């Protein structure tokens, strides 16, 4: 046999081997695909997918998982857990609790059932029972992000910011991709004037999810905190990331005014008020600039708009006293000064009691008094919050219930609803 024949035989033999290998490889691929398909539909794999959907709060995958798991008798607790979650998503809390009670009896689903059960109890006003459920979940699983986050929310609803921030920090550590706990922690830190902490929390929240729904509001909060820290240029830089609007213009006006750029600040104020006529902080700054320029009647017009919108805005009454004095109307000036002093006392009392309430989460009387003071200050959303917190702690408290009914019936706009309107 010559060399060419040998080569032909080698090629033919190699081709046969390749065809045989390809045939075996194809069979392996088919077998592997069958195994993958079987594995995908195994109840354990189905439940693992359901757990991921639970973490992401995605309802539709849970529905499919439940349909599959219901046919497996060994997955009764998992089916009960998913049923409870789906009922909770429909706000059928009492029905959800019945199924979650079943899931709670099994070690494999106990912690998740406790966390979800706490949410259902909380939604139906059973605050103490909800707290007990979340606390037990954390005892069983110290890094359960859901229970930690809900405890943080619950304490913030009580005005107990110290405990709320602590649990939200734990939740943020337990769920390193979740921006939500940090967003709320930032708001609570800002409420306590811990502006550095607030900026840190807000920025970390944005790092985790730059495109989250509240991203623009978070940028506004950061800019406001930076202004409050005296970092005016940084505040202006932060505002470049915000959508144009009345709130952003108001914060920019204050930063510009603080930097001595009064012409720019005045233009910002005028634009802010043009976009939102009841932008009281912009009106207050405009009045201040007009007063400094001896445009007393223009300043007075701004301040009258402020007190018409917010009768308890203390800064407005102090400015009114000065304007009336310059206009030679001493009686009006004296009355405005008296009003300003009275409101200042109320605000100081509120600040002291709020700090006390932050460290005493179970004091009902404190919350009733805070509700009364915030109502006098026309901070109606805050007043509703304090009365609700009293009812969480004491569901039979008639004073809190009656005050809350009155406030809900009035339902006036809140004086502190936006970032720009809480500038100091």
Coordinates of C-alpha atoms in Angstrom, one line a residue:
X1 CA 0.0 0.0 0.0
X2 CA 1.5 3.3 -1.1
X3 CA 1.7 6.5 1.0
X4 CA -1.5 8.0 -0.6
X5 CA -3.6 5.0 0.2
X6 CA -2.4 5.0 3.8
X7 CA -3.3 8.6 4.0
X8 CA -6.8 8.0 2.6
X9 CA -7.3 5.2 5.0
X10 CA -6.2 7.4 7.9
X11 CA -8.6 10.2 6.8
X12 CA -11.5 7.8 6.4
X13 CA -10.8 6.2 9.8
X14 CA -10.5 9.6 11.4
X15 CA -13.8 10.7 9.8
X16 CA -15.6 7.7 11.2
X17 CA -14.2 8.3 14.6
X18 CA -15.3 11.9 14.4
X19 CA -18.8 10.9 13.4
X20 CA -18.9 8.4 16.2
X21 CA -17.7 11.0 18.7
X22 CA -20.3 13.5 17.4
X23 CA -23.0 10.9 17.8
X24 CA -22.0 10.2 21.4
X25 CA -21.6 13.9 22.1
X26 CA -25.1 14.6 20.6
X27 CA -26.5 11.9 22.8
X28 CA -24.8 13.4 25.8
X29 CA -26.2 16.8 24.9
X30 CA -29.7 15.4 24.7
X31 CA -29.3 13.5 27.9
X32 CA -27.8 16.6 29.6
X33 CA -30.7 18.7 28.3
X34 CA -33.2 16.1 29.7
X35 CA -31.5 16.2 33.0
X36 CA -31.5 20.0 33.1
X37 CA -35.2 20.0 32.2
X38 CA -35.9 17.5 35.0
X39 CA -33.8 19.4 37.4
X40 CA -35.6 22.7 36.5
X41 CA -38.9 21.1 37.3
X42 CA -37.9 19.4 40.5
X43 CA -39.7 20.8 43.5
X44 CA -36.4 21.8 45.2
X45 CA -35.3 23.8 42.2
X46 CA -38.8 25.3 41.9
X47 CA -38.7 26.4 45.5
X48 CA -35.2 27.9 45.1
X49 CA -36.5 30.0 42.2
X50 CA -39.5 31.0 44.4
X51 CA -37.1 32.1 47.2
X52 CA -35.3 34.4 44.8
X53 CA -38.7 35.8 43.7
X54 CA -39.7 36.3 47.3
X55 CA -36.5 38.3 47.9
X56 CA -37.2 40.4 44.9
X57 CA -40.9 40.7 45.7
X58 CA -41.9 39.4 42.3
X59 CA -45.4 38.0 42.4
X60 CA -45.8 36.3 39.0
X61 CA -43.0 33.7 39.4
X62 CA -44.5 32.8 42.8
X63 CA -47.8 32.0 41.2
X64 CA -46.1 29.5 38.8
X65 CA -44.0 28.0 41.5
X66 CA -47.1 27.5 43.7
X67 CA -49.0 25.7 40.9
X68 CA -46.1 23.3 40.6
X69 CA -45.4 22.8 44.3
X70 CA -49.0 22.1 45.3
X71 CA -48.8 18.7 43.6
X72 CA -45.9 17.6 45.9
X73 CA -47.1 16.6 49.4
X74 CA -43.6 17.0 50.8
X75 CA -43.8 20.7 50.0
X76 CA -46.8 21.6 52.1
X77 CA -45.0 24.3 54.2
X78 CA -43.5 25.9 51.1
X79 CA -46.8 26.0 49.4
X80 CA -48.4 27.5 52.5
X81 CA -45.7 30.2 52.6
X82 CA -46.1 31.1 48.9
X83 CA -49.9 31.2 49.3
X84 CA -49.5 33.5 52.3
X85 CA -47.2 35.8 50.3
X86 CA -49.6 36.0 47.4
X87 CA -52.6 36.8 49.6
X88 CA -50.5 39.5 51.3
X89 CA -49.7 41.0 47.9
X90 CA -53.5 41.2 47.4
X91 CA -53.8 42.9 50.8
X92 CA -55.8 40.0 52.2
X93 CA -53.9 40.0 55.4
X94 CA -56.1 37.8 57.6
X95 CA -56.3 35.1 55.0
X96 CA -52.5 35.4 54.5
X97 CA -52.0 34.9 58.3
X98 CA -53.9 31.6 58.2
X99 CA -51.5 30.1 55.6
X100 CA -48.4 31.7 57.2
X101 CA -49.4 30.1 60.5
X102 CA -49.0 26.7 58.8
X103 CA -45.7 27.6 57.3
X104 CA -44.5 28.9 60.7
X105 CA -44.7 25.3 62.1
X106 CA -41.9 24.0 59.9
X107 CA -38.2 24.8 60.4
X108 CA -37.6 25.2 56.7
X109 CA -40.2 28.0 56.3
X110 CA -40.4 29.4 59.9
X111 CA -38.3 32.5 59.5
X112 CA -39.8 33.6 56.3
X113 CA -43.3 33.0 57.6
X114 CA -42.5 35.1 60.7
X115 CA -41.2 38.0 58.6
X116 CA -44.3 37.9 56.3
X117 CA -46.6 37.4 59.2
X118 CA -45.2 40.4 60.9
X119 CA -45.9 42.5 57.8
X120 CA -49.5 41.2 57.7
X121 CA -50.1 41.9 61.4
X122 CA -48.6 45.4 61.0
X123 CA -50.8 46.2 58.1
X124 CA -53.9 45.3 60.1
X125 CA -52.8 47.5 63.1
X126 CA -51.6 44.7 65.4
X127 CA -48.3 46.5 66.0
X128 CA -47.1 44.7 69.1
X129 CA -47.7 41.2 67.6
X130 CA -45.9 42.3 64.5
X131 CA -42.9 43.4 66.5
X132 CA -42.9 40.1 68.3
X133 CA -42.9 38.2 65.0
X134 CA -40.0 40.1 63.6
X135 CA -38.0 39.9 66.8
X136 CA -38.4 36.1 66.8
X137 CA -37.4 35.9 63.2
X138 CA -34.2 37.8 63.9
X139 CA -33.5 35.6 66.9
X140 CA -33.7 32.6 64.6
X141 CA -31.9 34.3 61.7
X142 CA -30.0 37.4 62.8
X143 CA -29.3 38.5 59.2
X144 CA -32.9 38.2 58.0
X145 CA -33.1 41.4 55.9
X146 CA -36.9 41.5 55.7
X147 CA -37.5 41.3 59.5
X148 CA -34.7 43.8 60.1
X149 CA -36.0 46.3 57.5
X150 CA -39.6 46.0 58.9
X151 CA -38.4 46.6 62.4
X152 CA -36.6 49.7 61.2
X153 CA -39.8 50.9 59.5
X154 CA -41.9 50.2 62.6
X155 CA -39.6 52.1 64.9
X156 CA -39.5 55.0 62.5
X157 CA -43.3 55.1 62.5
X158 CA -43.1 55.3 66.3
X159 CA -40.7 58.3 66.0
X160 CA -38.0 56.1 67.7
X161 CA -35.3 57.2 65.2
X162 CA -32.4 55.9 67.3
X163 CA -33.7 52.2 67.2
X164 CA -35.0 52.7 63.6
X165 CA -31.6 53.7 62.3
X166 CA -29.9 50.8 64.1
X167 CA -32.2 48.2 62.5
X168 CA -32.0 49.8 59.1
X169 CA -28.2 49.7 59.2
X170 CA -28.4 46.0 60.0
X171 CA -30.9 45.5 57.1
X172 CA -28.5 47.3 54.8
X173 CA -25.7 45.0 55.8
X174 CA -27.8 41.9 55.5
X175 CA -29.0 42.9 51.9
X176 CA -26.0 44.6 50.3
X177 CA -27.8 45.3 47.0
X178 CA -31.0 46.8 48.5
X179 CA -31.0 50.6 48.4
X180 CA -34.2 51.0 50.5
X181 CA -33.0 50.8 54.1
X182 CA -30.3 53.4 53.4
X183 CA -32.8 55.7 51.8
X184 CA -34.9 55.6 54.9
X185 CA -31.9 55.8 57.2
X186 CA -30.8 59.0 55.4
X187 CA -34.2 60.6 55.9
X188 CA -34.2 59.8 59.6
X189 CA -30.6 61.1 60.0
X190 CA -31.6 64.3 58.3
X191 CA -34.6 64.7 60.6
X192 CA -32.2 64.5 63.5
X193 CA -29.9 67.1 61.8
X194 CA -27.2 64.4 61.5
X195 CA -26.5 65.7 58.0
X196 CA -23.1 64.0 57.5
X197 CA -24.7 60.6 58.3
X198 CA -27.6 61.4 56.0
X199 CA -25.3 62.2 53.0
X200 CA -23.4 59.0 53.6
X201 CA -26.6 56.9 53.6
X202 CA -28.1 58.7 50.6
X203 CA -25.0 58.3 48.5
X204 CA -24.7 54.6 49.4
X205 CA -28.3 54.1 48.4
X206 CA -27.6 55.7 45.0
X207 CA -24.5 53.6 44.6
X208 CA -26.5 50.5 45.0
X209 CA -29.2 51.6 42.6
X210 CA -28.5 54.8 40.6
X211 CA -31.8 54.5 38.7
X212 CA -34.1 53.8 41.6
X213 CA -37.5 55.5 41.5
X214 CA -36.7 58.1 44.1
X215 CA -33.2 58.9 42.7
X216 CA -34.1 62.6 42.0
X217 CA -35.5 63.1 45.5
X218 CA -32.4 61.6 47.0
X219 CA -30.2 64.0 45.0
X220 CA -32.3 66.8 46.3
X221 CA -31.9 65.5 49.9
X222 CA -28.1 65.4 49.4
X223 CA -28.0 68.9 48.1
X224 CA -30.1 70.2 51.0
X225 CA -27.9 68.4 53.6
X226 CA -24.8 69.8 52.0
X227 CA -26.2 73.3 52.2
X228 CA -27.1 72.7 55.9
X229 CA -23.5 71.7 56.4
X230 CA -22.3 75.0 54.9
X231 CA -21.0 73.2 51.8
X232 CA -22.6 75.5 49.3
X233 CA -20.5 74.8 46.3
X234 CA -20.9 71.1 46.8
X235 CA -24.7 71.6 47.2
X236 CA -24.8 73.4 43.9
X237 CA -22.8 70.6 42.3
X238 CA -25.2 68.0 43.7
X239 CA -28.1 70.0 42.2
X240 CA -26.7 69.5 38.7
X241 CA -27.8 65.8 39.0
X242 CA -31.4 66.9 39.9
X243 CA -34.3 67.4 37.5
X244 CA -35.3 71.0 37.1
X245 CA -38.0 72.0 39.4
X246 CA -39.2 74.4 42.1
X247 CA -37.5 72.5 44.9
X248 CA -34.1 72.4 43.2
X249 CA -34.4 76.1 42.4
X250 CA -35.2 76.9 46.0
X251 CA -32.2 75.0 47.3
X252 CA -30.0 76.7 44.7
X253 CA -31.3 80.1 45.7
X254 CA -30.3 79.5 49.3
X255 CA -26.8 78.3 48.4
X256 CA -26.3 81.2 46.1
X257 CA -27.5 83.7 48.7
X258 CA -25.2 82.2 51.3
X259 CA -22.3 82.7 48.8
X260 CA -23.3 86.3 48.4
X261 CA -24.8 85.9 44.9
X262 CA -28.0 87.7 45.8
X263 CA -29.0 88.6 42.2
X264 CA -28.8 84.9 41.2
X265 CA -30.6 83.9 44.4
X266 CA -33.4 86.3 43.7
X267 CA -33.8 85.0 40.1
X268 CA -33.9 81.4 41.4
X269 CA -36.6 82.4 44.0
X270 CA -38.8 84.1 41.3
X271 CA -38.5 81.0 39.0
X272 CA -39.3 78.7 41.9
X273 CA -42.4 80.6 42.9
X274 CA -43.5 80.9 39.3
X275 CA -43.4 77.1 39.1
X276 CA -45.0 76.6 42.5
X277 CA -46.8 79.6 43.9
X278 CA -46.8 78.2 47.5
X279 CA -43.1 77.5 47.6
X280 CA -42.8 79.2 51.0
X281 CA -39.1 78.9 51.5
X282 CA -38.5 80.7 48.2
X283 CA -40.9 83.4 49.2
X284 CA -39.1 83.8 52.6
X285 CA -35.8 84.2 50.9
X286 CA -37.2 86.6 48.4
X287 CA -38.7 88.6 51.3
X288 CA -35.3 88.7 53.1
X289 CA -33.5 89.9 49.9
X290 CA -36.2 92.6 49.3
X291 CA -36.0 93.7 52.9
X292 CA -32.2 94.1 52.7
X293 CA -32.7 96.2 49.5
X294 CA -35.2 98.4 51.4
X295 CA -38.1 97.1 49.2
X296 CA -40.3 96.8 52.2
X297 CA -43.7 96.7 50.5
X298 CA -42.4 93.9 48.1
X299 CA -41.1 92.0 51.1
X300 CA -44.4 92.5 52.9
X301 CA -46.3 91.0 49.9
X302 CA -44.1 87.9 50.0
X303 CA -44.6 87.4 53.7
X304 CA -48.3 87.8 53.5
X305 CA -48.4 84.9 51.0
X306 CA -46.3 82.8 53.3
X307 CA -48.5 83.2 56.4
X308 CA -51.6 82.7 54.2
X309 CA -50.2 79.3 53.2
X310 CA -48.6 78.4 56.5
X311 CA -49.9 80.4 59.5
X312 CA -47.4 78.9 61.9
X313 CA -44.2 79.5 59.9
X314 CA -42.1 81.1 62.6
X315 CA -39.5 82.7 60.2
X316 CA -42.3 84.6 58.5
X317 CA -43.5 86.2 61.7
X318 CA -40.0 87.3 62.7
X319 CA -39.5 88.9 59.2
X320 CA -43.0 90.5 59.4
X321 CA -42.1 92.1 62.7
X322 CA -39.0 93.7 61.1
X323 CA -41.0 94.8 58.0
X324 CA -43.8 96.3 60.1
X325 CA -41.3 98.1 62.2
X326 CA -39.6 99.7 59.2
X327 CA -43.0 100.7 57.8
X328 CA -43.7 102.5 61.1
X329 CA -46.6 100.2 62.1
X330 CA -45.6 99.4 65.6
X331 CA -48.7 97.6 66.8
X332 CA -48.5 95.1 63.9
X333 CA -44.8 94.7 64.6
X334 CA -45.4 94.0 68.3
X335 CA -48.1 91.4 67.4
X336 CA -45.9 89.7 64.9
X337 CA -43.1 89.6 67.4
X338 CA -45.3 88.1 70.0
X339 CA -46.5 85.4 67.5
X340 CA -43.0 84.6 66.5
X341 CA -41.9 84.1 70.2
X342 CA -44.9 81.9 70.9
X343 CA -44.2 79.7 67.9
X344 CA -40.5 79.5 68.8
X345 CA -41.4 78.1 72.2
X346 CA -43.6 75.5 70.6
X347 CA -40.8 74.5 68.1
X348 CA -38.3 74.2 70.9
X349 CA -40.7 72.1 73.0
X350 CA -41.3 69.9 70.0
X351 CA -37.6 69.4 69.3
X352 CA -37.0 68.4 73.0
X353 CA -39.9 66.0 73.1
X354 CA -39.0 64.5 69.7
X355 CA -35.5 63.7 70.9
X356 CA -36.9 62.1 74.0
X357 CA -39.4 60.1 72.0
X358 CA -36.6 58.8 69.8
X359 CA -35.1 57.1 72.9
X360 CA -38.5 56.1 74.5
X361 CA -40.4 54.1 71.8
X362 CA -43.1 52.9 74.2
X363 CA -44.2 56.2 75.7
X364 CA -47.8 56.9 74.5
X365 CA -48.2 60.2 76.4
X366 CA -45.1 61.7 74.6
X367 CA -46.6 60.9 71.3
X368 CA -50.0 62.4 72.1
X369 CA -48.2 65.6 73.2
X370 CA -46.1 65.6 70.0
X371 CA -49.3 65.2 68.0
X372 CA -50.8 68.2 69.7
X373 CA -47.8 70.4 69.2
X374 CA -47.3 69.5 65.5
X375 CA -51.0 70.2 65.0
X376 CA -50.6 73.6 66.5
X377 CA -47.6 74.2 64.2
X378 CA -49.8 73.2 61.2
X379 CA -47.5 70.3 60.4
X380 CA -50.5 68.1 59.8
X381 CA -48.8 65.1 58.3
X382 CA -46.4 64.9 61.3
X383 CA -49.4 65.2 63.6
X384 CA -51.1 62.3 62.0
X385 CA -47.9 60.3 62.3
X386 CA -47.6 61.0 66.1
X387 CA -51.3 60.1 66.7
X388 CA -50.9 56.9 64.7
X389 CA -47.9 56.0 66.7
X390 CA -49.9 56.4 69.9
X391 CA -52.6 54.1 68.5
X392 CA -50.0 51.5 67.5
X393 CA -48.9 51.4 71.1
X394 CA -52.4 51.7 72.6
X395 CA -55.1 50.7 70.1
X396 CA -57.9 51.7 72.6
X397 CA -56.6 55.3 73.1
X398 CA -59.7 57.4 72.4
X399 CA -57.8 60.7 72.4
X400 CA -55.5 59.6 69.7
X401 CA -58.3 58.0 67.6
X402 CA -60.5 61.1 67.8
X403 CA -57.6 63.5 66.9
X404 CA -56.6 61.3 64.0
X405 CA -60.2 61.2 62.7
X406 CA -60.3 65.0 62.9
X407 CA -57.0 65.4 61.0
X408 CA -58.0 62.9 58.3
X409 CA -61.3 64.7 57.8
X410 CA -59.5 68.0 57.4
X411 CA -56.7 66.5 55.3
X412 CA -54.9 69.8 54.6
X413 CA -51.6 69.9 52.7
X414 CA -48.6 69.4 54.9
X415 CA -46.2 72.3 55.5
X416 CA -43.1 70.1 55.4
X417 CA -43.8 67.8 52.5
X418 CA -40.8 68.6 50.3
X419 CA -37.0 68.7 50.7
X420 CA -36.8 72.4 49.9
X421 CA -39.4 73.4 52.4
X422 CA -37.4 72.1 55.4
X423 CA -34.3 74.3 54.7
X424 CA -33.0 76.2 57.6

